[in-house]
Short mmCIF file of C-alpha atoms in Angstrom, two decimals:
data_model
loop_
_atom_site.label_atom_id
_atom_site.label_comp_id
_atom_site.label_asym_id
_atom_site.label_seq_id
_atom_site.Cartn_x
_atom_site.Cartn_y
_atom_site.Cartn_z
CA MET L 129 0.00 0.00 0.00
CA ARG L 130 2.77 2.43 0.88
CA ALA L 131 4.44 1.86 -2.49
CA LEU L 132 1.12 2.62 -4.22
CA GLU L 133 0.73 5.89 -2.30
CA VAL L 134 4.28 6.92 -3.21
CA ALA L 135 3.53 6.21 -6.87
CA ARG L 136 0.38 8.35 -6.71
CA VAL L 137 2.27 11.25 -5.14
CA ALA L 138 5.00 10.97 -7.75
CA LEU L 139 2.38 11.00 -10.53
CA ILE L 140 0.73 14.13 -9.12
CA LEU L 141 4.06 15.90 -8.74
CA GLY L 142 5.04 14.94 -12.28
CA THR L 143 1.77 16.30 -13.63
CA LEU L 144 2.24 19.59 -11.78
CA VAL L 145 5.76 19.95 -13.16
CA LEU L 146 4.49 19.30 -16.68
CA VAL L 147 1.73 21.90 -16.28
CA CYS L 148 4.23 24.47 -14.96
CA LEU L 149 6.56 23.84 -17.90
CA THR L 150 3.68 24.18 -20.38
CA VAL L 151 2.49 27.45 -18.84
CA ASN L 152 6.04 28.80 -18.83
CA MET L 153 6.46 27.89 -22.50
CA ALA L 154 3.11 29.47 -23.34
CA LEU L 155 4.11 32.73 -21.67
CA LYS L 156 7.33 32.84 -23.67
CA LEU L 157 6.02 31.71 -27.06
CA GLY L 158 2.36 32.60 -26.92
CA TRP L 159 -0.52 30.13 -26.68
CA ARG L 160 -0.88 29.88 -30.47
CA ASP L 161 2.57 28.27 -30.78
CA VAL L 162 1.88 25.80 -27.96
CA VAL L 163 -1.66 24.77 -28.90
CA GLY L 164 -1.26 25.01 -32.67
CA ARG L 165 -1.69 27.64 -35.34
CA ASN L 166 -4.86 26.10 -36.71
CA SER L 167 -6.79 26.25 -33.44
CA ASN L 168 -8.55 29.50 -34.30
CA ALA L 169 -11.92 28.50 -32.94
CA LEU L 170 -10.45 27.26 -29.64
CA LEU L 171 -8.37 30.39 -29.18
CA GLY L 172 -11.19 32.71 -30.21
CA ASP L 173 -9.49 34.53 -33.09
CA ARG L 174 -11.57 37.55 -33.97
CA THR L 175 -13.25 37.85 -37.34
CA TYR L 176 -14.99 40.82 -38.87
CA LYS L 177 -17.74 41.46 -41.40
CA CYS L 178 -18.45 38.47 -43.67
CA GLY L 179 -15.79 36.49 -41.77
CA LEU L 180 -12.85 38.63 -42.91
CA SER L 181 -9.76 38.67 -40.71
CA LYS L 182 -9.33 42.45 -40.94
CA VAL L 183 -11.51 45.53 -40.87
CA CYS L 184 -12.12 47.09 -44.27
CA PRO L 185 -10.84 50.67 -44.75
CA GLN L 186 -13.25 53.53 -44.40
CA GLY L 187 -15.36 53.97 -47.51
CA HIS L 188 -15.15 50.25 -48.39
CA PHE L 189 -17.62 47.38 -48.10
CA ALA L 190 -16.76 43.88 -46.89
CA PHE L 191 -17.84 41.00 -49.11
CA LYS L 192 -17.52 37.26 -49.48
CA ILE L 193 -18.76 35.24 -52.47
CA GLN L 194 -18.56 31.47 -52.84
CA THR L 195 -19.78 29.40 -55.77
CA GLY L 196 -21.80 26.27 -55.34
CA SER L 197 -20.04 22.96 -54.71
CA ALA L 198 -20.81 20.52 -57.55
CA ASN L 199 -24.62 20.24 -57.65
CA ILE L 200 -24.96 19.64 -53.91
CA ILE L 201 -24.25 22.83 -51.95
CA GLY L 202 -25.57 26.15 -53.19
CA PRO L 203 -23.59 29.41 -53.46
CA THR L 204 -23.32 32.11 -50.81
CA ILE L 205 -23.06 35.88 -51.16
CA CYS L 206 -22.32 38.02 -48.09
CA PHE L 207 -22.10 41.81 -48.21
CA GLU L 208 -21.41 44.08 -45.24
CA ASP L 209 -21.98 41.15 -42.86
CA LYS L 210 -25.41 40.37 -44.27
CA VAL L 211 -25.96 37.10 -46.12
CA LEU L 212 -27.82 38.03 -49.29
CA LEU L 213 -27.93 34.63 -51.00
CA ARG L 214 -27.76 31.16 -49.49
CA SER L 215 -29.55 27.81 -49.75
CA THR L 216 -31.09 28.19 -46.29
CA LEU L 217 -32.71 31.43 -47.46
CA ASN L 218 -34.34 29.55 -50.36
CA ASN L 219 -33.16 32.15 -52.86
CA VAL L 220 -30.50 30.26 -54.85
CA GLY L 221 -30.82 27.92 -57.80
CA VAL L 222 -28.92 25.99 -60.43
CA GLY L 223 -27.38 28.41 -62.92
CA MET L 224 -26.61 32.08 -62.28
CA ASN L 225 -27.27 33.66 -58.86
CA ILE L 226 -27.24 37.46 -58.68
CA ALA L 227 -27.48 40.07 -55.94
CA LEU L 228 -27.87 43.75 -56.81
CA VAL L 229 -26.48 46.15 -54.19
CA ASP L 230 -26.50 49.94 -54.00
CA GLY L 231 -22.83 50.77 -54.48
CA LYS L 232 -23.11 53.94 -52.42
CA THR L 233 -25.08 52.77 -49.39
CA GLY L 234 -24.31 49.02 -49.44
CA LYS L 235 -28.01 48.19 -49.19
CA LEU L 236 -29.48 45.20 -50.99
CA ILE L 237 -31.73 46.07 -53.93
CA LYS L 238 -32.86 42.59 -55.01
CA THR L 239 -31.68 39.03 -55.69
CA GLY L 240 -32.41 36.55 -58.45
CA ALA L 241 -31.57 33.00 -59.54
CA PHE L 242 -31.70 32.16 -63.25
CA GLU L 243 -31.63 28.75 -64.91
CA THR L 244 -31.26 27.84 -68.58
CA HIS L 245 -34.93 28.31 -69.39
CA ASN L 246 -35.24 31.90 -68.08
CA ILE L 247 -32.49 33.84 -69.86
CA ASN L 248 -34.97 36.56 -70.77
CA ASN L 249 -35.74 37.06 -67.08
CA ALA L 250 -32.02 37.48 -66.37
CA LEU L 251 -31.73 40.10 -69.12
CA LYS L 252 -34.73 41.99 -67.75
CA PHE L 253 -33.30 41.73 -64.24
CA LEU L 254 -30.08 43.48 -65.31
CA GLN L 255 -31.08 45.88 -68.07
CA ASP L 256 -32.40 48.84 -66.06
CA ILE L 257 -29.88 48.98 -63.23
CA ASP L 258 -28.48 52.29 -62.00
CA GLU L 259 -24.83 53.15 -62.72
CA ARG L 260 -23.84 52.91 -59.06
CA THR L 261 -25.42 49.46 -58.65
CA LEU L 262 -23.02 46.60 -57.88
CA VAL L 263 -23.78 43.29 -59.59
CA LEU L 264 -22.59 40.28 -57.55
CA VAL L 265 -22.72 36.87 -59.26
CA ALA L 266 -22.05 33.30 -58.13
CA SER L 267 -22.51 30.18 -60.25
CA PHE L 268 -24.09 26.90 -59.15
CA ASP L 269 -23.74 23.59 -60.99
CA ASN L 270 -24.21 24.58 -64.64
CA MET L 271 -24.28 28.25 -65.57
CA GLY L 272 -22.67 28.05 -69.01
CA THR L 273 -25.85 27.13 -70.86
CA VAL L 274 -27.66 30.08 -69.24
CA MET L 275 -25.53 32.55 -71.19
CA ASN L 276 -26.46 33.76 -74.65
CA ASP L 277 -24.61 36.40 -76.68
CA GLU L 278 -26.78 39.26 -75.43
CA LEU L 279 -26.22 38.34 -71.80
CA LYS L 280 -22.48 37.92 -72.36
CA GLN L 281 -22.29 41.34 -73.97
CA LEU L 282 -24.13 42.83 -71.00
CA PHE L 283 -21.65 41.34 -68.53
CA THR L 284 -18.74 42.49 -70.67
CA LYS L 285 -20.05 46.05 -70.31
CA LEU L 286 -20.26 45.47 -66.54
CA GLY L 287 -16.51 44.74 -66.56
CA SER L 288 -16.18 40.98 -66.95
CA SER L 289 -13.07 39.50 -68.55
CA TYR L 290 -14.14 35.84 -68.51
CA VAL L 291 -17.84 35.81 -69.40
CA ASN L 292 -17.16 34.86 -73.04
CA SER L 293 -15.16 31.84 -71.87
CA ILE L 294 -17.82 30.36 -69.58
CA GLY L 295 -18.93 26.90 -70.63
CA TYR L 296 -20.75 23.85 -69.29
CA ARG L 297 -20.35 23.54 -65.50
CA ASP L 298 -17.58 26.13 -65.26
CA ASN L 299 -17.43 28.07 -61.98
CA TRP L 300 -17.58 31.86 -61.94
CA ILE L 301 -17.58 34.68 -59.39
CA PHE L 302 -18.00 38.27 -60.46
CA ILE L 303 -18.63 41.78 -59.13
CA GLY L 304 -19.23 44.46 -61.73
CA SER L 305 -20.93 47.80 -62.22
CA LYS L 306 -22.67 49.64 -65.03
CA GLY L 307 -20.43 52.30 -66.54
CA ILE L 308 -17.23 50.79 -65.14
CA ASN L 309 -13.99 52.23 -66.52
CA GLY L 310 -12.03 49.20 -67.71
CA LYS L 311 -12.26 45.66 -66.33
CA SER L 312 -13.35 44.61 -62.88
CA GLN L 313 -10.65 43.07 -60.68
CA PHE L 314 -13.33 41.26 -58.65
CA GLU L 315 -13.65 38.12 -60.75
CA GLU L 316 -12.65 34.45 -60.50
CA TYR L 317 -13.11 31.73 -63.09
CA MET L 318 -12.50 27.98 -63.03
CA LYS L 319 -12.98 25.82 -66.14
CA ASN L 320 -14.60 22.41 -66.00
CA VAL L 321 -11.83 19.95 -66.94
CA LYS L 322 -12.60 16.39 -65.88
CA GLU L 323 -8.95 15.39 -65.54
CA THR L 324 -8.27 18.14 -63.00
CA ASN L 325 -11.72 18.62 -61.44
CA LEU L 326 -12.04 18.29 -57.67
CA TYR L 327 -15.53 16.76 -57.85
CA GLU L 328 -15.19 14.54 -60.95
CA ASP L 329 -17.70 16.33 -63.21
CA TRP L 330 -17.36 19.71 -61.48
CA PRO L 331 -14.37 22.00 -60.81
CA LYS L 332 -13.42 23.11 -57.31
CA THR L 333 -15.48 25.64 -55.39
CA LEU L 334 -14.35 29.25 -55.87
CA LEU L 335 -14.12 31.82 -53.07
CA LEU L 336 -13.52 35.54 -53.36
CA ASN L 337 -13.56 37.89 -50.37
CA GLY L 338 -12.17 41.25 -49.44
CA CYS L 339 -13.05 44.95 -49.52
CA ILE L 340 -14.61 46.91 -52.34
CA PRO L 341 -14.70 50.72 -52.48
CA ALA L 342 -18.10 52.39 -52.37
CA SER L 343 -19.57 53.24 -55.80
CA SER L 344 -16.62 51.65 -57.64
CA THR L 345 -15.36 48.29 -58.84
CA THR L 346 -12.11 49.49 -60.35
CA ALA L 347 -9.80 48.92 -57.37
CA THR L 348 -7.99 45.65 -56.79
CA ALA L 349 -9.67 43.21 -54.43
CA SER L 350 -7.86 42.89 -51.12
CA GLY L 351 -8.46 39.19 -50.49
CA PHE L 352 -8.05 38.36 -46.80
#
């Protein structure tokens, strides 16, 4: 019995020494280096609007756009910490998903989801927008067959560089504006190539986030 008690005491003392050494190391190196750099949730790392890791400069809006994943998970559009489009809101669909935002105030104007059979509705949705309106787009599953020449020309005028390349099941993220001077820098494109696709018949999910200046899409996205 005495030997067992001695062993218990030794175990307790050893544990205390280990705890003291760990605390001392944490004070010197910082808890992130001791626990692990990927333990953001455990350590409570702060995030800002739309999950960004930094505050956007004054006169800029925070945004985050993610395409759909294959034909399973719908796209998401967040603007100024408000989710504008998402599957749980029942306002996304296969094809092209669009949110129109007032580029001066950051307020949502309207959203729309357009499949292959309602191209005319997409054209009508975009034709009468104000010059300061921001057009945010995220694809889901197959958007390529939604696009006709008239719609592609419209997006070209909004500042797109890739719209004429979009094909079957390609992924696309875009922010543009009517009357833009030059091409928008807020655009990502991923072609559907079966040999390199992440999801067999679909390319990988695209994500674009950062800060966009009010009433402009000409500045470079500051992806966080």
